[in-house]
Short mmCIF file of C-alpha atoms in Angstrom, two decimals:
data_model
loop_
_atom_site.label_atom_id
_atom_site.label_comp_id
_atom_site.label_asym_id
_atom_site.label_seq_id
_atom_site.Cartn_x
_atom_site.Cartn_y
_atom_site.Cartn_z
CA MET W 1 117.89 14.74 72.30
CA SER W 2 117.62 18.62 72.09
CA LYS W 3 119.85 20.77 74.29
CA PHE W 4 116.75 22.41 75.70
CA VAL W 5 115.44 19.04 76.82
CA ILE W 6 118.72 18.28 78.55
CA PHE W 7 118.79 21.67 80.20
CA PHE W 8 115.21 21.41 81.43
CA ILE W 9 115.64 17.92 82.89
CA LEU W 10 118.89 18.76 84.55
CA VAL W 11 117.48 22.01 86.09
CA TYR W 12 114.34 20.25 87.17
CA ILE W 13 116.21 17.36 88.90
CA ALA W 14 118.63 19.92 90.46
CA GLY W 15 115.64 21.92 91.79
CA LEU W 16 114.07 18.85 93.35
CA LEU W 17 117.32 17.72 94.97
CA GLY W 18 118.17 21.29 96.10
CA THR W 19 114.83 21.61 97.91
CA PHE W 20 115.70 18.85 100.33
CA LEU W 21 119.57 18.86 100.26
CA TYR W 22 120.28 22.62 100.01
CA HIS W 23 117.34 24.88 100.87
CA SER W 24 113.53 24.69 100.80
CA ALA W 25 113.33 27.98 98.89
CA SER W 26 114.62 26.01 95.80
CA ALA W 27 111.10 24.57 95.44
CA PHE W 28 109.50 27.93 94.68
CA MET W 29 112.31 28.91 92.22
CA LEU W 30 111.67 25.57 90.43
CA TYR W 31 107.96 26.38 90.42
CA GLN W 32 108.86 29.75 88.78
CA MET W 33 110.99 28.09 86.08
CA VAL W 34 108.19 25.63 85.19
CA TYR W 35 105.67 28.44 84.99
CA LEU W 36 107.85 30.74 82.83
CA ILE W 37 109.14 28.06 80.47
CA ASN W 38 105.74 26.23 80.32
CA PRO W 39 107.24 22.98 78.86
CA GLU W 40 103.83 21.77 77.68
CA ASN W 41 103.78 24.59 75.10
CA GLN W 42 107.38 24.05 73.90
CA TRP W 43 108.31 22.26 70.66
CA TRP W 44 110.60 19.93 72.55
CA TYR W 45 107.90 18.74 75.04
CA SER W 46 107.44 15.42 73.22
CA GLN W 47 111.04 14.53 74.13
CA VAL W 48 110.58 14.81 77.93
CA PRO W 49 108.54 12.54 80.18
CA ALA W 50 104.83 13.58 80.14
CA LEU W 51 104.57 14.57 83.71
CA ARG W 52 102.54 17.28 85.46
CA TYR W 53 105.59 19.32 86.25
CA SER W 54 103.78 22.29 87.81
CA PHE W 55 101.63 20.02 90.08
CA ILE W 56 104.67 17.99 91.20
CA THR W 57 106.55 21.15 91.98
CA ALA W 58 103.62 22.56 93.95
CA VAL W 59 103.46 19.33 96.01
CA VAL W 60 107.22 19.53 96.64
CA MET W 61 106.76 23.18 97.86
CA ILE W 62 104.19 22.06 100.41
CA LEU W 63 106.30 19.07 101.56
CA ALA W 64 109.25 21.46 102.01
CA LEU W 65 107.12 23.66 104.16
CA LEU W 66 105.80 20.80 106.26
CA PHE W 67 109.32 19.39 106.94
CA ASN W 68 110.53 22.83 108.12
CA TYR W 69 107.29 24.35 109.40
CA ARG W 70 108.55 25.25 112.92
CA ARG W 71 111.69 26.95 111.71
CA LEU W 72 109.95 28.77 108.81
CA THR W 73 107.12 29.95 111.03
CA ALA W 74 109.67 31.59 113.33
CA GLN W 75 111.03 33.60 110.40
CA ALA W 76 107.86 34.25 108.32
CA PRO W 77 104.63 33.98 110.40
CA TRP W 78 101.41 34.42 108.46
CA THR W 79 99.82 36.22 111.32
CA GLU W 80 101.93 39.37 110.71
CA LEU W 81 101.30 39.63 106.97
CA PRO W 82 98.74 42.41 106.45
CA VAL W 83 97.63 41.46 102.92
CA LEU W 84 96.71 37.90 103.83
CA LYS W 85 93.37 38.77 105.55
CA TRP W 86 92.18 40.80 102.54
CA TRP W 87 93.37 38.06 100.16
CA TRP W 88 91.28 35.50 101.94
CA LEU W 89 88.23 37.82 102.00
CA PHE W 90 88.57 38.24 98.35
CA LEU W 91 88.80 34.48 97.92
CA LEU W 92 85.71 34.06 100.13
CA LEU W 93 83.88 36.44 97.85
CA HIS W 94 84.60 34.14 94.95
CA PHE W 95 82.74 31.28 96.54
CA VAL W 96 79.84 33.47 97.74
CA THR W 97 79.42 34.99 94.31
CA ALA W 98 79.08 31.44 92.92
CA LEU W 99 75.46 31.52 94.27
CA TRP W 100 74.42 33.94 91.51
CA ALA W 101 77.13 33.67 88.89
CA VAL W 102 75.93 33.94 85.31
CA ASP W 103 78.28 31.19 84.13
CA PRO W 104 78.75 28.94 87.28
CA LEU W 105 80.95 26.42 85.52
CA ILE W 106 83.51 29.00 84.46
CA HIS W 107 83.22 30.87 87.76
CA ASN W 108 83.88 27.77 89.87
CA MET W 109 86.76 26.69 87.73
CA PHE W 110 88.59 29.97 88.12
CA SER W 111 87.64 30.28 91.77
CA PHE W 112 89.37 26.98 92.42
CA GLU W 113 92.38 28.14 90.45
CA PHE W 114 92.50 31.28 92.65
CA PHE W 115 92.30 29.04 95.74
CA LYS W 116 95.24 27.07 94.52
CA SER W 117 97.20 30.24 93.90
CA THR W 118 96.45 31.36 97.46
CA ILE W 119 98.01 28.21 98.80
CA ILE W 120 101.05 28.70 96.58
CA PHE W 121 101.39 32.27 97.78
CA MET W 122 101.20 31.33 101.50
CA VAL W 123 103.76 28.54 101.07
CA ALA W 124 106.18 30.65 99.03
CA TYR W 125 106.02 33.50 101.61
CA LYS W 126 107.49 31.13 104.19
CA LEU W 127 110.06 29.57 101.87
CA LEU W 128 111.48 32.90 100.76
CA HIS W 129 112.44 34.05 104.27
CA SER W 130 115.69 35.86 103.56
CA GLU W 131 116.94 38.65 101.34
CA LYS W 132 119.21 36.22 99.55
CA HIS W 133 116.22 34.03 98.59
CA LEU W 134 114.34 37.12 97.45
CA ASP W 135 117.23 38.09 95.16
CA LEU W 136 117.54 34.50 93.80
CA SER W 137 113.85 34.41 93.06
CA LEU W 138 114.03 37.72 91.21
CA TRP W 139 116.96 36.37 89.15
CA VAL W 140 114.96 33.28 88.20
CA TYR W 141 112.21 35.56 87.06
CA MET W 142 114.55 37.70 84.93
CA LEU W 143 116.30 34.71 83.41
CA GLY W 144 112.95 33.04 82.67
CA CYS W 145 111.72 36.14 80.85
CA THR W 146 115.00 36.16 78.93
CA TYR W 147 114.51 32.62 77.84
CA MET W 148 110.97 33.43 76.61
CA GLY W 149 112.47 36.46 74.79
CA TYR W 150 114.78 34.02 73.00
CA ILE W 151 111.81 31.88 71.98
CA VAL W 152 109.92 34.92 70.81
CA ARG W 153 112.89 36.00 68.69
CA SER W 154 113.01 32.63 67.00
CA PHE W 155 109.26 32.71 66.34
CA GLY W 156 109.10 36.11 64.81
CA ARG W 157 105.92 37.99 63.98
CA SER W 158 102.86 36.46 62.29
CA SER W 159 101.07 37.98 59.36
CA ASN W 160 99.14 40.35 61.64
CA GLY W 161 102.40 41.97 62.80
CA ARG W 162 102.43 40.38 66.27
CA VAL W 163 103.77 37.23 68.01
CA GLU W 164 100.91 34.92 68.94
CA GLY W 165 100.53 31.41 70.38
CA ILE W 166 103.32 31.51 72.96
CA GLY W 167 103.47 32.23 76.62
CA MET W 168 102.66 30.76 80.03
CA ILE W 169 99.86 28.41 81.00
CA ASP W 170 97.56 31.21 82.11
CA THR W 171 98.08 33.42 79.05
CA GLY W 172 96.39 31.10 76.53
CA GLY W 173 98.78 32.18 73.75
CA ASP W 174 97.50 35.72 73.86
CA ALA W 175 100.15 38.33 73.09
CA ASN W 176 98.85 41.00 75.46
CA LEU W 177 98.58 38.62 78.43
CA PHE W 178 102.10 37.25 77.71
CA ALA W 179 103.52 40.78 77.53
CA ALA W 180 102.06 41.66 80.97
CA VAL W 181 104.15 38.80 82.51
CA VAL W 182 107.37 40.15 81.00
CA VAL W 183 106.94 43.97 81.60
CA PRO W 184 107.83 44.06 85.31
CA SER W 185 111.13 42.30 84.65
CA LEU W 186 112.42 45.47 82.98
CA VAL W 187 112.12 47.39 86.26
CA VAL W 188 113.87 44.58 88.16
CA MET W 189 116.70 44.67 85.61
CA LEU W 190 117.12 48.38 86.07
CA TYR W 191 117.74 47.89 89.75
CA TYR W 192 120.33 45.11 89.39
CA ALA W 193 122.07 46.87 86.57
CA TRP W 194 122.47 49.87 88.88
CA GLN W 195 123.49 48.03 92.01
CA GLY W 196 125.49 45.15 90.42
CA THR W 197 129.06 44.66 89.44
CA TRP W 198 130.22 45.05 85.90
CA LYS W 199 129.70 41.35 85.29
CA VAL W 200 126.16 41.62 86.57
CA ARG W 201 125.54 44.59 84.36
CA LEU W 202 126.78 42.65 81.36
CA VAL W 203 124.33 39.87 82.06
CA ILE W 204 121.53 42.35 82.56
CA ALA W 205 122.39 44.11 79.31
CA ILE W 206 121.89 40.80 77.44
CA CYS W 207 118.73 39.94 79.31
CA SER W 208 117.17 43.31 78.80
CA ALA W 209 117.92 43.26 75.08
CA PHE W 210 115.89 40.00 74.78
CA VAL W 211 113.08 41.38 76.90
CA VAL W 212 112.79 44.67 75.05
CA ASN W 213 112.91 42.85 71.72
CA THR W 214 110.06 40.66 73.00
CA LEU W 215 107.87 43.65 73.79
CA VAL W 216 108.62 45.12 70.35
CA LEU W 217 107.72 41.91 68.56
CA VAL W 218 104.55 41.33 70.71
CA ASN W 219 103.38 44.80 69.85
CA SER W 220 101.32 45.36 72.99
CA ARG W 221 100.20 48.93 73.58
CA GLY W 222 99.33 48.32 77.22
CA ALA W 223 102.72 46.71 77.82
CA PHE W 224 104.42 49.70 76.27
CA LEU W 225 102.55 52.01 78.65
CA GLY W 226 103.36 49.74 81.59
CA ALA W 227 107.05 49.57 80.81
CA THR W 228 107.21 53.30 80.43
CA ALA W 229 105.37 53.95 83.69
CA GLY W 230 107.28 51.45 85.79
CA CYS W 231 110.82 52.18 84.43
CA GLY W 232 110.10 55.89 84.29
CA ALA W 233 108.94 55.93 87.94
CA PHE W 234 112.05 54.08 89.12
CA ILE W 235 114.43 56.34 87.17
CA CYS W 236 112.68 59.36 88.71
CA PHE W 237 113.37 57.95 92.11
CA MET W 238 116.99 57.51 91.15
CA LEU W 239 117.22 61.10 89.93
CA PHE W 240 115.20 63.02 92.51
CA SER W 241 115.31 60.98 95.72
CA ARG W 242 116.98 62.62 98.66
CA PHE W 243 118.88 59.39 99.19
CA GLN W 244 121.80 59.60 96.85
CA LYS W 245 125.09 57.74 96.55
CA SER W 246 128.08 58.61 94.49
CA GLY W 247 127.31 58.54 90.78
CA GLN W 248 123.55 57.78 91.21
CA ARG W 249 122.23 60.58 89.01
CA ALA W 250 124.95 59.92 86.40
CA THR W 251 124.01 56.30 86.33
CA ALA W 252 120.29 57.14 85.94
CA ILE W 253 121.16 59.40 82.96
CA PHE W 254 123.31 56.73 81.42
CA ILE W 255 120.42 54.25 81.81
CA ILE W 256 118.09 56.64 80.02
CA LEU W 257 120.53 57.17 77.16
CA ALA W 258 121.26 53.44 76.86
CA GLY W 259 117.54 52.65 76.99
CA LEU W 260 116.71 55.19 74.25
CA ALA W 261 119.58 53.89 72.11
CA GLY W 262 118.50 50.25 72.60
CA ALA W 263 114.83 51.09 71.93
CA TYR W 264 115.80 52.88 68.75
CA SER W 265 117.87 49.98 67.48
CA LEU W 266 115.28 47.30 68.32
CA THR W 267 112.03 49.00 67.30
CA ASP W 268 110.70 49.16 63.73
CA ASP W 269 108.04 50.85 61.74
CA THR W 270 105.43 48.19 62.57
CA PHE W 271 105.94 48.78 66.26
CA TRP W 272 105.58 52.56 66.05
CA GLN W 273 102.62 52.38 63.68
CA ARG W 274 100.78 50.33 66.34
CA MET W 275 101.87 52.66 69.17
CA GLN W 276 100.42 55.58 67.23
CA THR W 277 96.99 54.07 67.81
CA LEU W 278 97.24 54.55 71.58
CA GLN W 279 95.07 57.64 71.42
CA ALA W 280 91.42 56.74 71.15
CA ASP W 281 88.71 58.77 69.50
CA GLU W 282 85.59 59.95 71.28
CA SER W 283 83.94 56.59 70.94
CA GLY W 284 86.94 54.71 72.34
CA GLN W 285 87.95 53.21 68.96
CA ARG W 286 91.60 52.63 68.22
CA GLY W 287 93.06 52.04 64.77
CA GLY W 288 89.99 50.28 63.23
CA ASP W 289 89.44 47.86 66.14
CA GLY W 290 85.68 48.35 65.89
CA ARG W 291 84.12 49.08 69.24
CA GLY W 292 86.89 50.12 71.49
CA ARG W 293 87.83 49.48 75.11
CA ILE W 294 86.11 52.45 76.48
CA ASP W 295 82.81 51.27 75.01
CA TYR W 296 83.36 47.86 76.69
CA TRP W 297 84.18 49.56 80.01
CA PHE W 298 81.01 51.58 80.06
CA THR W 299 78.98 48.56 79.14
CA THR W 300 80.05 47.14 82.46
CA PHE W 301 77.85 49.72 84.21
CA ASP W 302 74.81 48.74 82.07
CA MET W 303 75.37 45.09 83.02
CA LEU W 304 75.59 45.98 86.69
CA ASP W 305 72.31 47.74 86.54
CA ASP W 306 70.72 44.36 85.88
CA HIS W 307 73.17 42.30 88.15
CA LYS W 308 73.65 44.39 91.26
CA LEU W 309 75.85 41.85 93.05
CA GLY W 310 78.08 41.14 90.04
CA MET W 311 77.97 38.64 87.24
CA GLY W 312 80.73 36.27 88.48
CA ILE W 313 83.79 35.15 86.47
CA GLY W 314 82.91 34.82 82.77
CA GLY W 315 79.71 36.81 83.18
CA PHE W 316 80.78 39.67 81.05
CA GLN W 317 81.65 37.30 78.18
CA ALA W 318 78.30 35.46 78.53
CA LEU W 319 76.27 38.70 78.50
CA SER W 320 78.32 40.66 75.99
CA VAL W 321 76.33 39.01 73.21
CA VAL W 322 73.21 40.74 74.54
CA TYR W 323 74.72 44.09 75.37
CA LEU W 324 77.34 44.43 72.61
CA GLU W 325 76.00 41.94 70.01
CA GLN W 326 79.30 40.14 70.02
CA THR W 327 81.38 38.15 72.51
CA LYS W 328 83.81 40.41 74.22
CA VAL W 329 85.85 40.83 77.45
CA PRO W 330 86.17 43.96 79.56
CA HIS W 331 89.71 44.65 78.46
CA SER W 332 90.66 46.02 81.93
CA MET W 333 91.50 44.21 85.16
CA TRP W 334 89.65 46.96 87.09
CA PHE W 335 86.41 46.63 85.11
CA GLN W 336 86.90 42.88 85.11
CA VAL W 337 86.74 42.79 88.94
CA LEU W 338 83.89 45.41 88.97
CA GLY W 339 81.72 43.32 86.54
CA GLU W 340 82.49 40.00 88.34
CA PHE W 341 81.99 41.12 91.96
CA SER W 342 80.32 44.55 91.76
CA TRP W 343 81.35 47.63 93.71
CA HIS W 344 81.95 45.88 97.00
CA GLY W 345 84.32 43.38 95.24
CA LEU W 346 86.30 46.15 93.56
CA ALA W 347 86.56 47.96 96.92
CA LEU W 348 87.97 44.78 98.52
CA TYR W 349 90.37 44.22 95.66
CA LEU W 350 91.66 47.76 95.91
CA THR W 351 92.00 47.37 99.69
CA MET W 352 94.09 44.22 99.12
CA LEU W 353 96.44 46.13 96.87
CA ALA W 354 96.55 49.13 99.17
CA SER W 355 97.54 46.99 102.13
CA VAL W 356 100.48 45.68 100.18
CA LEU W 357 101.62 49.27 99.41
CA ARG W 358 101.01 50.32 102.99
CA PHE W 359 103.22 47.48 104.14
CA SER W 360 105.96 48.47 101.67
CA TYR W 361 105.67 52.07 102.87
CA LEU W 362 106.32 51.04 106.47
CA THR W 363 109.27 48.91 105.23
CA LYS W 364 110.74 51.97 103.46
CA GLN W 365 110.23 54.20 106.50
CA TYR W 366 112.14 51.66 108.60
CA LEU W 367 114.95 51.48 106.03
CA ILE W 368 115.20 55.25 105.87
CA LYS W 369 115.37 55.44 109.61
CA ASN W 370 118.32 52.99 109.62
CA ASN W 371 120.04 54.65 106.61
CA GLU W 372 119.86 51.49 104.38
CA SER W 373 119.50 53.20 101.00
CA GLU W 374 120.27 50.19 98.84
CA LYS W 375 117.55 48.13 100.41
CA TYR W 376 115.27 51.13 100.34
CA PHE W 377 115.64 51.26 96.53
CA LYS W 378 115.00 47.55 96.34
CA VAL W 379 111.58 48.10 97.84
CA VAL W 380 111.02 51.09 95.55
CA MET W 381 111.96 48.81 92.56
CA LEU W 382 109.34 46.25 93.63
CA GLU W 383 106.73 48.91 93.92
CA CYS W 384 107.58 50.24 90.45
CA ALA W 385 107.43 46.74 89.04
CA LEU W 386 103.87 46.39 90.51
CA VAL W 387 102.99 49.74 88.99
CA SER W 388 104.20 48.58 85.58
CA PHE W 389 101.92 45.54 85.82
CA LEU W 390 98.90 47.51 87.08
CA VAL W 391 99.22 49.99 84.14
CA THR W 392 99.51 47.17 81.70
CA GLY W 393 96.54 45.40 83.35
CA THR W 394 94.39 48.50 82.98
CA PHE W 395 93.99 47.51 79.33
CA ILE W 396 93.70 43.71 79.64
CA ASP W 397 91.92 41.17 81.88
CA ARG W 398 94.69 40.27 84.31
CA ALA W 399 93.02 40.60 87.81
CA ARG W 400 94.14 37.14 88.82
CA ALA W 401 97.38 36.89 86.92
CA GLU W 402 100.14 34.71 88.30
CA ILE W 403 102.69 37.47 87.92
CA LEU W 404 100.52 39.78 90.04
CA TYR W 405 100.71 37.20 92.88
CA TRP W 406 104.45 37.11 92.53
CA LEU W 407 104.70 40.91 92.75
CA ILE W 408 102.58 40.98 95.88
CA LEU W 409 104.67 38.07 97.21
CA TYR W 410 107.97 39.94 96.56
CA LEU W 411 106.73 43.02 98.36
CA SER W 412 105.49 40.91 101.24
CA VAL W 413 108.78 39.03 101.51
CA ALA W 414 110.74 42.23 101.32
CA GLY W 415 108.66 43.68 104.14
CA ASN W 416 109.21 40.57 106.19
CA VAL W 417 113.04 40.18 105.76
CA LEU W 418 113.91 43.94 105.73
CA TYR W 419 111.44 45.10 108.34
CA LEU W 420 109.51 42.60 110.45
CA GLN W 421 112.37 40.19 111.06
CA LYS W 422 114.54 43.03 112.36
CA LEU W 423 111.78 44.27 114.63
CA ARG W 424 111.33 40.66 115.97
CA GLY W 425 115.07 40.31 116.41
CA SER W 426 114.87 37.09 114.36
CA LYS W 427 117.97 35.59 112.72
CA PRO W 428 117.41 34.46 109.09
CA GLU W 429 120.51 32.27 109.24
CA LEU W 430 118.90 30.12 111.95
CA SER W 431 118.45 26.67 110.43
CA ALA W 432 117.75 24.08 113.12
CA SER W 433 114.29 22.79 112.50
CA ARG W 434 113.91 21.90 116.14
CA ASP W 435 114.07 25.60 117.14
CA LYS W 436 110.74 26.90 118.55
CA PRO W 437 108.96 29.80 116.78
CA GLN W 438 109.88 33.16 118.23
CA GLN W 439 106.71 35.24 118.30
CA LEU W 440 106.20 38.75 119.46
CA PRO W 441 103.68 39.33 122.24
CA VAL W 442 100.10 39.74 120.98
CA GLY W 443 99.99 43.45 121.70
CA ALA W 444 103.31 44.06 119.99
CA ARG W 445 102.18 42.18 116.92
CA ARG W 446 99.13 44.38 116.58
CA ARG W 447 101.29 47.51 116.79
CA LEU W 448 103.96 46.17 114.46
CA ILE W 449 102.24 47.19 111.23
CA THR W 450 100.99 50.65 112.28
CA LYS W 451 103.82 51.94 114.36
CA GLU W 452 107.61 52.17 113.86
CA ASP W 453 109.82 50.57 116.44
#
């Protein structure tokens, strides 16, 4: 039996037992591990029991919530989470658009997947109700990306100069979609390398080497831009923020130099030749790709002239044969949403993202007021991780990506444990399931998001 099989089985059993014997948050971390490793797509899968690991883990998450619902509601009530109402409105739009979707079969399938993701998000928000659990979840994410980096390294590039056929269940083996999952982890690693001990920094150095090597081998231009934007934004905060601690700027400069040295040692001519095609010509073509992304983006407007309310999920692909004379996708999460749900859908989607950033802004203001700079930069890191994904997603269809839900979840959890819980006067260490939920008065809850304490 392979060592990977033994490792997976032991970790899976430990996660199940930990959910009920240690802490309910273990269920979501187990869910993360199953998603990132994607055992069904591994060469050793034939050696493990053929179970629906993701489904079983999701059920365990729900059971963990039900068994501890009263206690978890006291620490993470849904009613105080701003993004949730916009999320549900966007979900409702999915089911309404089914009435006129061009490809109703595809639309309904992905709408149901989005509904399941909504349930996972709501459950995970309650399970991760302390800063410790948030940190552990982020570590699971980083280590999962590191493992996938190890797998990518063992695969190597195919004849077309890229790594294909690997990744998570929602990436379908596509290199660009897989890269979008990995990119935000680099920003997370920057934060823990800065704030951690020398042992933590050693672990992060190893992890980041695997992740950077993954992005080089995958050769995704969008991921390169996303990593540059997210990591660059976080380093700029370190350098120029008015909140400074001893050695902060020196650490930022060291990270820059170490990153450049690492990139120089890991990149090759194949990588840089592909990055040189980032600049498009006037027709939107890049490096002989034929009709380029810009052409696909503008075709969305032509399609909307004939389908004012949107085409539904899969509509662009179905109609691209007519408008582009070949089957294509929008190649942008923004044009993906626009084509599927028209202008009102895009506005709702942007409002959902804006509500998350507004929530994180209020959290940062509270932390600034209380002079908690380390936690302030943790929220900044999560924002920059989201930026890295959004930049990457600008060039691929990732509007409903699992990693996007995680990033929204992380910002929501950070806002809860670093801001809302303190305003409520709740105690994250409270563990008795018989304790009654401690809710703010209705008027106070309404003022909580829009006004500082």
